[in-house]
Amino acid sequence: MLKGFKNFVMRGDIVTVAVGLIIALALSTLIKAFTDFVINPIIARAQGGHSMGLGWQLGRAGNKSTYLDLGSFLSAAVYFLIFMAVVYFLIVVPYKHVQARRGMVVFAEPGPLKTCPACLSEDLPVAAVKCLHCGSDQPPAAAAAGGAAPAGR
């Protein structure tokens, strides 16, 4: 029983996911500190005076539970954008490069699409012979190529 558990834990993809999560948590902490201690003070300063931050007091003055804090929301949006950019440029792009060197295509752009003449669904691959949605037969790929929609829609 323990040998099977050891084999499960030591699989390459499990270890890769664990390392990825640890890196993501570390980056998350770093980016959270940046937004809390750099972005938030800049946003709070934009409000001016002795305000609790960028926002409006909806109830009694000084009551944090009735303060509409737009600064915290903007900080969270900046945090999200920075975190996603870091994940993309430090994890996804290198991963795509390594997998390409191994002959594997990951995160590929979707191929060209066509529209089903029967149900008008617009997400069918050009090579499809049956519609995913209504099951109708599709014209051959050469005939559908003229009406194919661009892939970057």
Short mmCIF file of C-alpha atoms in Angstrom, two decimals:
data_model
loop_
_atom_site.label_atom_id
_atom_site.label_comp_id
_atom_site.label_asym_id
_atom_site.label_seq_id
_atom_site.Cartn_x
_atom_site.Cartn_y
_atom_site.Cartn_z
CA MET A 1 0.00 0.00 0.00
CA LEU A 2 2.78 2.48 0.89
CA LYS A 3 4.73 1.55 -2.25
CA GLY A 4 1.73 2.48 -4.41
CA PHE A 5 1.37 5.80 -2.59
CA LYS A 6 5.08 6.50 -3.07
CA ASN A 7 4.79 5.75 -6.79
CA PHE A 8 1.77 8.05 -7.05
CA VAL A 9 3.50 10.95 -5.27
CA MET A 10 6.76 10.54 -7.18
CA ARG A 11 5.14 10.70 -10.64
CA GLY A 12 6.70 13.48 -12.67
CA ASP A 13 3.50 15.44 -13.25
CA ILE A 14 2.58 15.48 -9.55
CA VAL A 15 6.01 16.85 -8.63
CA THR A 16 5.80 19.42 -11.44
CA VAL A 17 2.40 20.62 -10.25
CA ALA A 18 3.63 20.83 -6.64
CA VAL A 19 6.66 22.90 -7.67
CA GLY A 20 4.43 25.12 -9.82
CA LEU A 21 2.08 25.75 -6.89
CA ILE A 22 4.95 26.61 -4.57
CA ILE A 23 6.35 29.07 -7.11
CA ALA A 24 2.89 30.56 -7.66
CA LEU A 25 2.38 31.04 -3.90
CA ALA A 26 5.77 32.72 -3.56
CA LEU A 27 5.06 35.04 -6.49
CA SER A 28 1.60 35.75 -5.12
CA THR A 29 3.06 36.83 -1.78
CA LEU A 30 5.61 39.06 -3.47
CA ILE A 31 3.04 40.71 -5.74
CA LYS A 32 0.57 41.12 -2.83
CA ALA A 33 3.27 42.95 -0.85
CA PHE A 34 3.95 45.18 -3.87
CA THR A 35 0.29 46.13 -4.23
CA ASP A 36 -0.22 46.58 -0.46
CA PHE A 37 2.87 48.68 0.21
CA VAL A 38 3.46 50.48 -3.10
CA ILE A 39 0.21 50.66 -5.09
CA ASN A 40 -2.21 51.18 -2.16
CA PRO A 41 -0.36 54.23 -0.73
CA ILE A 42 -0.27 55.82 -4.20
CA ILE A 43 -4.01 55.24 -4.62
CA ALA A 44 -4.76 56.52 -1.11
CA ARG A 45 -2.68 59.64 -1.78
CA ALA A 46 -4.79 60.32 -4.88
CA GLN A 47 -7.78 60.84 -2.57
CA GLY A 48 -5.89 63.46 -0.55
CA GLY A 49 -6.47 64.68 2.99
CA HIS A 50 -6.86 62.24 5.86
CA SER A 51 -9.12 59.83 4.02
CA MET A 52 -9.16 56.08 4.68
CA GLY A 53 -8.27 55.56 1.02
CA LEU A 54 -9.69 56.15 -2.43
CA GLY A 55 -13.44 55.88 -1.99
CA TRP A 56 -16.48 57.26 -0.19
CA GLN A 57 -17.88 56.95 3.30
CA LEU A 58 -21.49 55.76 3.01
CA GLY A 59 -22.33 55.73 6.71
CA ARG A 60 -20.96 57.23 9.87
CA ALA A 61 -17.51 58.79 9.46
CA GLY A 62 -14.66 56.46 10.42
CA ASN A 63 -16.76 53.28 10.13
CA LYS A 64 -14.72 50.92 7.90
CA SER A 65 -17.68 48.60 7.34
CA THR A 66 -19.58 51.34 5.48
CA TYR A 67 -16.60 52.67 3.52
CA LEU A 68 -16.76 52.06 -0.24
CA ASP A 69 -13.06 51.43 -0.85
CA LEU A 70 -12.33 51.73 -4.57
CA GLY A 71 -8.61 51.85 -3.83
CA SER A 72 -8.64 48.26 -2.56
CA PHE A 73 -10.52 47.16 -5.65
CA LEU A 74 -8.05 48.93 -7.95
CA SER A 75 -5.19 47.38 -5.97
CA ALA A 76 -6.73 43.91 -6.42
CA ALA A 77 -7.09 44.53 -10.18
CA VAL A 78 -3.44 45.61 -10.41
CA TYR A 79 -2.45 42.54 -8.37
CA PHE A 80 -4.38 40.26 -10.73
CA LEU A 81 -2.86 41.81 -13.86
CA ILE A 82 0.69 41.66 -12.50
CA PHE A 83 0.23 38.09 -11.28
CA MET A 84 -1.18 36.89 -14.59
CA ALA A 85 1.61 38.64 -16.53
CA VAL A 86 4.24 37.01 -14.30
CA VAL A 87 2.63 33.58 -14.71
CA TYR A 88 2.45 34.02 -18.48
CA PHE A 89 5.96 35.34 -19.05
CA LEU A 90 7.80 33.26 -16.43
CA ILE A 91 5.87 29.98 -16.66
CA VAL A 92 3.77 29.67 -19.84
CA VAL A 93 6.22 31.11 -22.39
CA PRO A 94 9.22 29.04 -21.18
CA TYR A 95 7.01 25.93 -20.94
CA LYS A 96 5.85 26.42 -24.54
CA HIS A 97 9.47 26.79 -25.62
CA VAL A 98 10.63 23.64 -23.80
CA GLN A 99 7.70 21.60 -25.12
CA ALA A 100 8.35 22.87 -28.68
CA ARG A 101 11.95 21.62 -28.39
CA ARG A 102 10.53 18.24 -27.38
CA GLY A 103 8.27 18.28 -30.48
CA MET A 104 5.02 18.92 -28.61
CA VAL A 105 2.64 21.81 -29.25
CA VAL A 106 0.96 23.26 -26.15
CA PHE A 107 -1.34 26.28 -25.87
CA ALA A 108 -1.69 26.34 -29.66
CA GLU A 109 -3.84 28.88 -31.44
CA PRO A 110 -7.20 27.42 -32.49
CA GLY A 111 -7.49 26.44 -36.13
CA PRO A 112 -9.79 28.07 -38.65
CA LEU A 113 -13.51 27.79 -37.96
CA LYS A 114 -16.65 27.52 -40.08
CA THR A 115 -20.37 28.08 -39.52
CA CYS A 116 -22.86 25.20 -39.61
CA PRO A 117 -25.46 25.92 -42.32
CA ALA A 118 -28.17 24.07 -40.37
CA CYS A 119 -27.93 25.55 -36.85
CA LEU A 120 -25.61 28.51 -37.55
CA SER A 121 -23.17 27.63 -34.76
CA GLU A 122 -19.88 29.38 -35.53
CA ASP A 123 -17.38 27.22 -33.65
CA LEU A 124 -16.89 24.23 -35.95
CA PRO A 125 -13.39 23.29 -37.13
CA VAL A 126 -13.04 23.54 -40.91
CA ALA A 127 -12.33 19.80 -41.18
CA ALA A 128 -15.50 18.78 -39.26
CA VAL A 129 -17.82 16.41 -41.12
CA LYS A 130 -20.64 16.59 -38.53
CA CYS A 131 -21.85 19.54 -36.46
CA LEU A 132 -21.06 19.37 -32.74
CA HIS A 133 -24.41 20.93 -31.87
CA CYS A 134 -27.08 19.63 -34.26
CA GLY A 135 -25.32 16.58 -35.74
CA SER A 136 -25.99 17.58 -39.35
CA ASP A 137 -23.58 16.51 -42.06
CA GLN A 138 -21.17 19.24 -43.08
CA PRO A 139 -19.97 20.01 -46.58
CA PRO A 140 -16.43 18.83 -47.40
CA ALA A 141 -13.56 21.01 -46.19
CA ALA A 142 -12.76 22.31 -49.72
CA ALA A 143 -16.32 23.59 -50.18
CA ALA A 144 -16.41 25.11 -46.69
CA ALA A 145 -13.08 26.90 -47.12
CA GLY A 146 -14.74 29.77 -48.97
CA GLY A 147 -17.10 30.49 -46.07
CA ALA A 148 -14.65 29.83 -43.26
CA ALA A 149 -14.50 32.47 -40.56
CA PRO A 150 -11.13 33.89 -39.52
CA ALA A 151 -9.52 32.14 -36.55
CA GLY A 152 -8.74 35.32 -34.61
CA ARG A 153 -12.31 36.38 -33.92
#
